[in-house]
Amino acid sequence: DQIGTLSGDGAISLTAGGSNQNITLTPSGSGVVTTSKNMTITSGTASTSSTSGALQVTGGIGASGSIYSGGSINAATTMSAATSDTDA
C-alpha cells in the first residue's frame, strides 16, 4: 500500500514491517528528495567496492564543501585535483 501524503507536527518515523523490507522515497517527475538538515547513516557496513558499503550511489557525487575520510580513498579509474599540496 502507498501513502499519498505524510505530514506531522513533530518527528516522522518510517518503519518497514517484517524483515529485510526496503523504504523507497520516489519523487514525481523531476522532483528530488531534499533536506536542509544533516542526514546521518548509522550503518557500519564497510566498503570494499563501488557496490558495497553503508552508502551506495549509482550516479556521481558532487560536494561544494570539504570531504573528509577516516580511511582510504580508492579510485577504479582516474583521480584528479584542481590543485595539489605536496607538503600535506
Backbone as a ProteinNet text record, in pm:
[ID]
protein_1_A
[PRIMARY]
DQIGTLSGDGAISLTAGGSNQNITLTPSGSGVVTTSKNMTITSGTASTSSTSGALQVTGGIGASGSIYSGGSINAATTMSAATSDTDA
[TERTIARY]
82.5	0	87.1	42.3	114.8	37.2	110.9	50.7	62.5	-47.8	-44.9	29.3	-1.8	61.5	93.8	215	258.3	307.3	245.2	287	264.5	329	312.9	374.2	342.4	394.5	529.6	569.2	695.9	772.4	849.2	928.9	836.7	875.8	802.7	895.4	848.6	928.4	867.2	949.6	904.2	967.3	885.3	934.6	870.8	953.5	902.3	879.2	761.2	728.9	796.1	807.8	869.6	1020.8	1085.1	1231.5	1276.3	1391.4	1451.3	1358.2	1289.4	1199.6	1268.1	1246.2	1305.2	1206.9	1261.4	1181.5	1235.9	1151.9	1192.7	1122	1199.4	1142.6	1152.2	1039.4	1038.3	959.5	1029.1	958.4	895.7	795	733	803.8	794	853.1	1001.8	1046.5	1188.7	1219.1	1128.3	1146.3	1266.1	1314	1427.8	1390.6	1463	1447.1	1543.4	1492.6	1571.9	1556.8	1665.9	1659.1	1755.4	1716.5	1806.4	1882	1861.4	1926.2	2028.1	2107.7	2205.4	2135.7	2198.5	2149.8	2257.8	2221.4	2316.6	2282	2383.1	2367.9	2445.9	2377.9	2442.3	2493.4	2472.8	2524.1	2676.1	2735.2	2880.9	2933.6	2853.5	2894	3013.1	3123	3244.2	3226.8	3303.2	3301.9	3428.1	3410	3522.7	3515.8	3410.8	3393.5	3294.2	3266.6	3171	3026.4	3004.2	2868	2850.1	2936.8	2922.1	2938.6	2903.1	2918.6	2786.3	2792	2672.2	2601	2673.4	2614.1	2658.8	2562.9	2592	2518	2590.5	2534.3	2554.1	2446.4	2455.8	2516.9	2480.6	2535.8	2659.8	2694.2	2811.2	2779.6	2883.7	2867.9	2928.4	2852	2901.4	2897.6	3003.2	3009.2	3067	3000.9	3052.8	3140.5	3151.6	3236.5	3345.8	3415.6	3525.5	3473.8	3557.5	3527.8	3639.1	3602.3	3699	3675.7	3781.5	3772.4	3859.3	3804.2	3881.5	3957.6	3941.7	4009.3	4064.5	4091.3	4148.9	4047.3	4097.1	4015.8	4070.5	3986	4027.7	3949.6	4016.1	3950.6	3968.8	3858.7	3866.1	3926.4	3918.2	3977.9	4067.6	4051.7	4142.5	4093.6	4186	4156.9	4230.6	4166	4231.7	4198.6	4284.9	4264.9	4293.4	4218.7	4240.7	4373.6	4413.7	4542.2	4607.4	4733.3	4798.6	4880.1	4890.5	4967.2	5059.5	5187.2	5282.9	5337.1	5302.5	5350.5	5257.3	5143	5043.8	5089.8
-118.7	0	125.3	228.9	355.4	462.3	551.9	664.4	786.1	857.2	974	1091.2	1127.2	1240	1200.6	1234.8	1206.2	1335.7	1380.2	1504.7	1495.3	1585.7	1584.8	1708.4	1732.2	1848.8	1820.8	1695.5	1658.4	1563	1475.9	1378.6	1278.3	1236.8	1134.2	1014.6	899.8	778.7	684.6	637.6	540	406.2	306.5	174.7	71.4	-11.6	-119.3	-241.6	-297.9	-415.9	-540	-641.1	-765.9	-754.9	-845	-842.5	-819	-753.9	-725.3	-645.6	-546.2	-462.2	-330.5	-277.1	-150.9	-36.9	83.3	205.7	287.3	318	389.9	524.7	631.6	764.6	796.8	812.4	834.8	961.8	1072.9	1195	1178.4	1257.9	1250.9	1344.6	1314.3	1398.9	1418.2	1543.5	1573.5	1613.6	1580.3	1614.3	1544	1595.2	1537.1	1519	1432.6	1417.8	1516.4	1608.7	1719.3	1730.4	1766.8	1804.5	1920.1	2013.8	2124.1	2093.7	1976.3	1933.8	1823.6	1788.1	1680.5	1547.2	1462.7	1326.9	1233.2	1141.7	1050.7	907.6	834.2	691.7	619.4	540.1	477.2	336.4	287	154.4	156.1	51.4	39	-51.9	-77.2	-166.9	-109.4	-183.2	-138.5	-145.1	-63	-63.9	-128.7	-224	-289.8	-274.5	-206.4	-184.2	-70.2	-35.5	71.6	27.9	-99.9	-150.5	-207.2	-166.2	-211.9	-94.2	-113.1	-9.1	47.4	129.7	185.8	284.5	353.9	447.5	407.4	375.3	337.9	433.7	493.9	592.8	543.3	535.2	487.5	592.9	718.9	827.4	885	1006.1	1071.9	1138.2	1188.5	1261.8	1400.7	1502.2	1639.3	1701.3	1769.8	1834.5	1974.5	2073.3	2210	2245.1	2152.8	2175.1	2070.1	2066.6	1972.5	1829.5	1734.3	1592.5	1534	1467.5	1404.7	1254.7	1179.1	1034.5	985.8	897.3	838.5	715.8	680.2	563.4	594.4	491.8	506.7	560.6	627.3	667.3	591.8	510.7	428.9	470.8	473.7	508.6	394.3	352.9	246.6	297.4	429.4	488.4	603.7	719.9	832.3	923.9	969.7	1074.5	1198.9	1314	1437.8	1545.3	1646	1758	1887.9	1993	2123.8	2181	2149.6	2194.2	2076.1	2089.2	1983.1	2045.7	1974.4	2020.2	1906.7	1918.4	1811.1	1820.8	1929.2	1944.9	1882.8	1830.6	1776.5	1646.2
0	0	0	-67.6	-71.9	1.8	69.4	139	48.7	24.6	-62.2	-1	123.2	190.1	333	376.4	512.3	573.2	680.5	743.4	893.4	966.2	1110.5	1171.6	1298.5	1369	1433.5	1443.7	1507	1418.5	1481.1	1406.5	1337.1	1219.4	1145.7	1133	1174.8	1168.8	1065.9	972.1	873.9	910.3	931.1	968.6	877.8	816.3	731.8	819	810.7	889.6	833.9	915.6	871.8	872.2	802.2	796.1	653.2	638.6	507.3	416.7	472.5	395.2	361.7	243	198.4	216.2	232.7	228.2	111.7	15.7	-104.1	-110.2	-131	-150	-298.5	-364.5	-508.6	-540.9	-566.5	-605.5	-744	-773.3	-905.6	-1003.3	-1129.9	-1234.3	-1214.6	-1216.3	-1198.9	-1054.5	-962.4	-821.9	-760.4	-647.5	-576.2	-429.1	-360.3	-216.3	-152.3	-70.3	-17.8	133.2	199.6	340.3	363.3	448.6	482.7	611.5	666.5	790.3	759.9	859.9	843.8	820.2	742.3	721.7	773.5	861.4	922.1	884.3	842.7	814.9	922.8	1003.9	1118.8	1090.4	970	935.3	937	988.7	992.1	883.3	779.2	671.8	596.2	595	526.4	375.5	305.3	159.3	106.5	17	-49.1	-200.3	-248.2	-391.9	-411.3	-536.1	-565	-541.8	-515.2	-492.6	-352	-259.2	-120.9	-26.2	98.7	198.9	244.5	348.1	409.7	317.8	231.2	135.3	-4.3	-89.5	-227.5	-320	-413.2	-504.5	-646.9	-722.7	-860.5	-951.1	-931.9	-1013.6	-948.3	-983.6	-926.8	-793.9	-729.9	-604.6	-622.9	-594.7	-601.9	-463.4	-425.9	-294.9	-311.4	-253.4	-263	-143.6	-47.6	69.2	76.2	187	206.7	223.8	188.8	208.4	293.8	402.1	491.3	493.2	496.5	505.2	619.5	701.3	809.4	764	637.1	582.2	444.7	369.7	236.1	136.5	33.8	-80.3	-200.5	-262.7	-376.6	-500.1	-614.1	-739.9	-839.1	-902.1	-1001.4	-1132.1	-1154.6	-1275.1	-1233.4	-1289.7	-1268.1	-1156.4	-1071.4	-973.8	-1019.4	-1009.7	-1047	-945.2	-937.3	-845.2	-917.1	-880.5	-942	-895.4	-771.8	-718	-646.1	-614.8	-539.1	-426.3	-316.3	-200	-160.9	-196.3	-167	-26.2	49	185.6	288.1	244	338.4	399
[MASK]
++++++++++++++++++++++++++++++++++++++++++++++++++++++++++++++++++++++++++++++++++++++++

